[in-house]
Short mmCIF file of C-alpha atoms and ligand atoms in Angstrom, two decimals:
data_model
loop_
_atom_site.label_atom_id
_atom_site.label_comp_id
_atom_site.label_asym_id
_atom_site.label_seq_id
_atom_site.Cartn_x
_atom_site.Cartn_y
_atom_site.Cartn_z
CA UNK A 807 0.00 0.00 0.00
CA UNK A 808 1.40 3.41 -0.75
CA UNK A 809 0.48 6.57 1.09
CA UNK A 810 3.63 8.56 0.58
CA UNK A 811 3.40 10.32 -2.78
CA UNK A 812 5.41 13.56 -2.68
CA UNK A 813 4.38 15.91 -5.48
CA UNK A 814 7.84 17.35 -6.13
CA UNK A 815 8.74 16.68 -9.77
CA UNK A 816 5.41 14.99 -10.47
CA UNK A 817 3.06 15.92 -13.29
CA UNK A 818 -0.46 16.67 -12.10
CA UNK A 819 -3.65 17.14 -14.16
CA UNK A 820 -6.63 18.85 -12.53
CA UNK A 821 -10.11 19.57 -13.87
CA UNK A 822 -11.88 22.78 -12.73
CA UNK A 823 -13.10 24.59 -9.65
CA UNK A 824 -11.76 24.06 -6.10
CA UNK A 825 -9.01 22.40 -8.10
CA UNK A 826 -7.26 25.77 -8.33
CA UNK A 827 -6.36 25.56 -4.63
CA UNK A 828 -4.93 22.13 -5.24
CA UNK A 829 -3.03 23.41 -8.32
CA UNK A 830 -1.42 26.14 -6.19
CA UNK A 831 -0.45 23.61 -3.54
CA UNK A 832 1.00 21.29 -6.17
CA UNK A 833 3.01 24.11 -7.77
CA UNK A 834 4.38 25.18 -4.39
CA UNK A 835 5.36 21.54 -3.79
CA UNK A 836 7.44 21.52 -6.97
CA UNK A 837 4.97 19.74 -9.28
CA UNK A 838 4.20 20.57 -12.90
CA UNK A 839 0.50 21.18 -13.38
CA UNK A 840 -2.03 20.99 -16.20
CA UNK A 841 -5.23 22.94 -15.56
CA UNK A 842 -7.97 21.30 -17.64
CA UNK A 843 -10.93 23.65 -17.69
CA UNK A 844 -13.34 25.39 -20.02
CA UNK A 845 -11.53 28.64 -19.36
CA UNK A 846 -9.07 30.38 -17.09
CA UNK A 847 -10.31 32.95 -14.61
CA UNK A 848 -8.26 35.87 -13.33
CA UNK A 849 -6.73 33.84 -10.53
CA UNK A 850 -5.84 30.77 -12.56
CA UNK A 851 -4.52 33.01 -15.36
CA UNK A 852 -2.01 34.44 -12.86
CA UNK A 853 -0.84 30.95 -11.98
CA UNK A 854 -0.27 30.01 -15.63
CA UNK A 855 1.23 33.32 -16.76
CA UNK A 856 5.03 33.18 -17.08
CA UNK A 857 5.28 29.78 -15.40
CA UNK A 858 6.61 27.00 -17.62
CA UNK A 859 5.56 24.44 -15.04
CA UNK A 860 1.86 25.28 -15.36
CA UNK A 861 -0.09 24.77 -18.54
CA UNK A 862 -3.71 25.40 -19.49
CA UNK A 863 -5.52 22.73 -21.47
CA UNK A 864 -8.91 23.86 -22.75
CA UNK A 865 -11.21 20.98 -21.96
CA UNK A 866 -14.92 20.33 -21.62
CA UNK A 867 -15.07 17.34 -19.28
CA UNK A 868 -18.43 16.39 -20.75
CA UNK A 869 -16.68 15.81 -24.05
CA UNK A 870 -15.05 12.38 -24.24
CA UNK A 871 -12.64 13.50 -26.99
CA UNK A 872 -11.38 16.41 -24.87
CA UNK A 873 -10.66 14.08 -21.96
CA UNK A 874 -8.98 11.47 -24.19
CA UNK A 875 -6.72 14.19 -25.60
CA UNK A 876 -5.51 15.19 -22.11
CA UNK A 877 -2.77 12.55 -22.00
CA UNK A 878 -1.44 13.32 -25.51
CA UNK A 879 -1.48 17.00 -24.49
CA UNK A 880 0.61 16.16 -21.39
CA UNK A 881 3.03 14.20 -23.56
CA UNK A 882 3.38 17.08 -26.00
CA UNK A 883 3.88 19.72 -23.29
CA UNK A 884 5.86 17.79 -20.67
CA UNK A 885 7.01 14.65 -22.52
CA UNK A 886 5.27 12.49 -19.94
CA UNK A 887 1.88 11.21 -18.80
CA UNK A 888 0.52 12.73 -15.56
CA UNK A 889 1.34 10.97 -12.30
CA UNK A 890 -1.74 12.38 -10.63
CA UNK A 891 -5.23 13.04 -11.97
CA UNK A 892 -7.80 15.13 -10.09
CA UNK A 893 -11.39 14.81 -11.32
CA UNK A 894 -12.75 17.95 -9.75
CA UNK A 895 -15.00 19.88 -12.15
CA UNK A 896 -18.63 19.36 -11.29
CA UNK A 897 -21.63 21.33 -10.15
CA UNK A 898 -25.30 21.70 -10.95
CA UNK A 899 -28.73 20.22 -10.49
CA UNK A 900 -29.89 18.97 -13.88
CA UNK A 901 -29.86 15.69 -15.82
CA UNK A 902 -27.07 17.15 -17.97
CA UNK A 903 -24.96 17.72 -14.86
CA UNK A 904 -25.47 14.18 -13.59
CA UNK A 905 -23.59 13.03 -16.67
CA UNK A 906 -20.83 15.56 -16.19
CA UNK A 907 -20.40 15.02 -12.44
CA UNK A 908 -20.32 11.25 -12.65
CA UNK A 909 -19.22 10.27 -16.16
CA UNK A 910 -16.19 12.54 -16.11
CA UNK A 911 -14.55 10.94 -13.02
CA UNK A 912 -15.31 7.50 -14.48
CA UNK A 913 -13.74 8.44 -17.80
CA UNK A 914 -10.77 10.24 -16.26
CA UNK A 915 -10.02 7.27 -13.96
CA UNK A 916 -9.95 4.93 -16.94
CA UNK A 917 -7.73 7.31 -18.90
CA UNK A 918 -5.41 7.58 -15.88
CA UNK A 919 -5.18 3.80 -15.40
CA UNK A 920 -4.42 3.23 -19.08
CA UNK A 921 -1.80 6.01 -19.23
CA UNK A 922 -0.05 4.91 -16.04
CA UNK A 923 -0.05 1.23 -17.05
CA UNK A 924 1.40 2.14 -20.44
CA UNK A 925 4.42 3.72 -18.71
CA UNK A 926 4.55 1.28 -15.81
CA UNK A 927 4.16 4.21 -13.44
CA UNK A 928 2.77 4.49 -9.96
CA UNK A 929 0.02 7.14 -9.75
CA UNK A 930 -2.88 8.70 -7.93
CA UNK A 931 -6.44 9.60 -8.95
CA UNK A 932 -8.34 12.03 -6.73
CA UNK A 933 -12.08 12.28 -7.25
CA UNK A 934 -13.84 15.28 -5.74
CA UNK A 935 -17.08 13.97 -4.34
CA UNK A 936 -19.04 15.87 -1.67
CA UNK A 937 -20.87 15.42 1.60
CA UNK A 938 -23.78 15.18 -0.86
CA UNK A 939 -22.21 11.85 -1.83
CA UNK A 940 -22.78 10.60 1.70
CA UNK A 941 -26.19 12.10 2.55
CA UNK A 942 -29.30 12.77 0.48
CA UNK A 943 -30.94 16.20 0.21
CA UNK A 944 -34.54 16.65 -0.91
CA UNK A 945 -33.70 19.94 -2.65
CA UNK A 946 -30.80 18.59 -4.75
CA UNK A 947 -31.55 14.95 -5.62
CA UNK A 948 -29.69 14.96 -8.96
CA UNK A 949 -26.49 16.45 -7.57
CA UNK A 950 -26.66 14.00 -4.63
CA UNK A 951 -27.22 11.09 -6.99
CA UNK A 952 -24.19 11.98 -9.08
CA UNK A 953 -22.00 12.44 -5.99
CA UNK A 954 -23.22 9.14 -4.46
CA UNK A 955 -22.13 7.58 -7.75
CA UNK A 956 -18.61 8.94 -7.32
CA UNK A 957 -18.39 7.26 -3.89
CA UNK A 958 -19.26 3.95 -5.55
CA UNK A 959 -16.55 4.56 -8.13
CA UNK A 960 -13.91 5.39 -5.51
CA UNK A 961 -14.79 2.31 -3.43
CA UNK A 962 -14.83 0.07 -6.49
CA UNK A 963 -11.43 1.23 -7.71
CA UNK A 964 -9.75 0.88 -4.30
CA UNK A 965 -8.17 -2.38 -5.41
CA UNK A 966 -6.30 -0.61 -8.22
CA UNK A 967 -3.75 0.22 -5.56
CA UNK A 968 -2.65 -3.39 -5.20
CA UNK A 969 -3.55 -4.51 -8.73
CA UNK A 970 -2.02 -1.63 -10.67
CA UNK A 971 -0.12 0.69 -8.33
CA UNK A 972 -2.75 3.39 -8.83
CA UNK A 973 -4.25 4.79 -5.66
CA UNK A 974 -7.80 6.09 -6.16
CA UNK A 975 -9.00 8.38 -3.40
CA UNK A 976 -11.92 10.73 -2.83
CA UNK A 977 -12.51 13.99 -1.00
CA UNK A 978 -15.88 15.14 0.31
CA UNK A 979 -15.99 18.93 0.68
CA UNK A 980 -19.03 20.55 2.19
N1 LIG B 1284 -17.89 24.56 -3.42
C1 LIG B 1284 -18.38 23.72 -2.52
O1 LIG B 1284 -18.86 24.12 -1.45
C2 LIG B 1284 -18.38 22.24 -2.78
C3 LIG B 1284 -18.88 21.37 -1.80
C4 LIG B 1284 -18.86 20.01 -2.04
C5 LIG B 1284 -18.33 19.52 -3.22
N2 LIG B 1284 -17.87 20.39 -4.15
C6 LIG B 1284 -17.34 19.81 -5.38
O2 LIG B 1284 -16.08 20.39 -5.66
C7 LIG B 1284 -15.88 20.45 -7.07
C8 LIG B 1284 -15.55 21.85 -7.50
O3 LIG B 1284 -16.61 22.70 -7.12
P1 LIG B 1284 -16.44 24.28 -7.10
O4 LIG B 1284 -17.37 24.80 -6.08
O5 LIG B 1284 -15.01 24.63 -7.01
O6 LIG B 1284 -17.01 24.65 -8.51
P2 LIG B 1284 -16.98 26.06 -9.22
O7 LIG B 1284 -18.33 26.28 -9.80
O8 LIG B 1284 -16.37 27.11 -8.35
O9 LIG B 1284 -15.97 25.84 -10.38
C9 LIG B 1284 -16.28 24.97 -11.36
C10 LIG B 1284 -15.07 24.96 -12.30
O10 LIG B 1284 -15.27 23.92 -13.19
C11 LIG B 1284 -15.13 24.43 -14.49
N3 LIG B 1284 -16.07 23.68 -15.32
C12 LIG B 1284 -17.42 23.70 -15.31
N4 LIG B 1284 -17.91 22.90 -16.24
C13 LIG B 1284 -16.85 22.34 -16.86
C14 LIG B 1284 -16.71 21.44 -17.94
N5 LIG B 1284 -17.78 20.93 -18.54
N6 LIG B 1284 -15.46 21.10 -18.31
C15 LIG B 1284 -14.37 21.61 -17.70
N7 LIG B 1284 -14.44 22.48 -16.68
C16 LIG B 1284 -15.67 22.85 -16.28
C17 LIG B 1284 -15.50 25.90 -14.42
O11 LIG B 1284 -14.93 26.63 -15.49
C18 LIG B 1284 -14.91 26.27 -13.08
O12 LIG B 1284 -13.52 26.59 -13.17
C19 LIG B 1284 -17.16 19.91 -7.70
O13 LIG B 1284 -16.99 18.55 -8.01
C20 LIG B 1284 -18.19 20.10 -6.61
O14 LIG B 1284 -19.26 19.21 -6.75
C21 LIG B 1284 -17.88 21.73 -3.96
#
């Protein structure tokens, strides 16, 4: 079992949102970072600007082709596949968002496993779930459903740690 995964020198790919805080932490730890988002905001733009270790990859996580192209993008920019993948983008209370909140971590985990296996690398996948993944709320049933789904994904992929040297973990903000 591995728990010690220092980020120094690692390549990290993060999709959206709260992910910016993680990107900053990763950069300050000496990692190279790919921000995969629809767009940069003022704060994330500052992180990317003039820093060769941070790269913006324009990506709609609801689009399978965009996600598939993340690894080739990493290879073209940093000559490597990411060591760590954070499936973070996700909000909303509509059927469309259920797909985005749940399908994107499923797809990104598969992409991560394939990329890491192909290089025989040890890696980490972090899925941002929510307290809404642990408890139901009458006012946001679709968001809760999607986040409950991510908990099932994280639990199901736990064995990847021993089977494939890929540790899949979740965080539940809220
Ligand atoms: N903020 C909270 O209080 C809270 C609580 C619990 C869980 N979460 C979870 O944390 C994660 C981030 O939430 P947040 O509050 O930071 O969100 P946010 O709304 O602040 O940011 C969302 C980010 O995702 C990007 N994004 C949206 N749709 C996208 C798409 N289709 N493709 C690529 N990028 C896209 C946006 O551009 C933005 O940068 C989500 O998974 C959310 O469910 C947040």
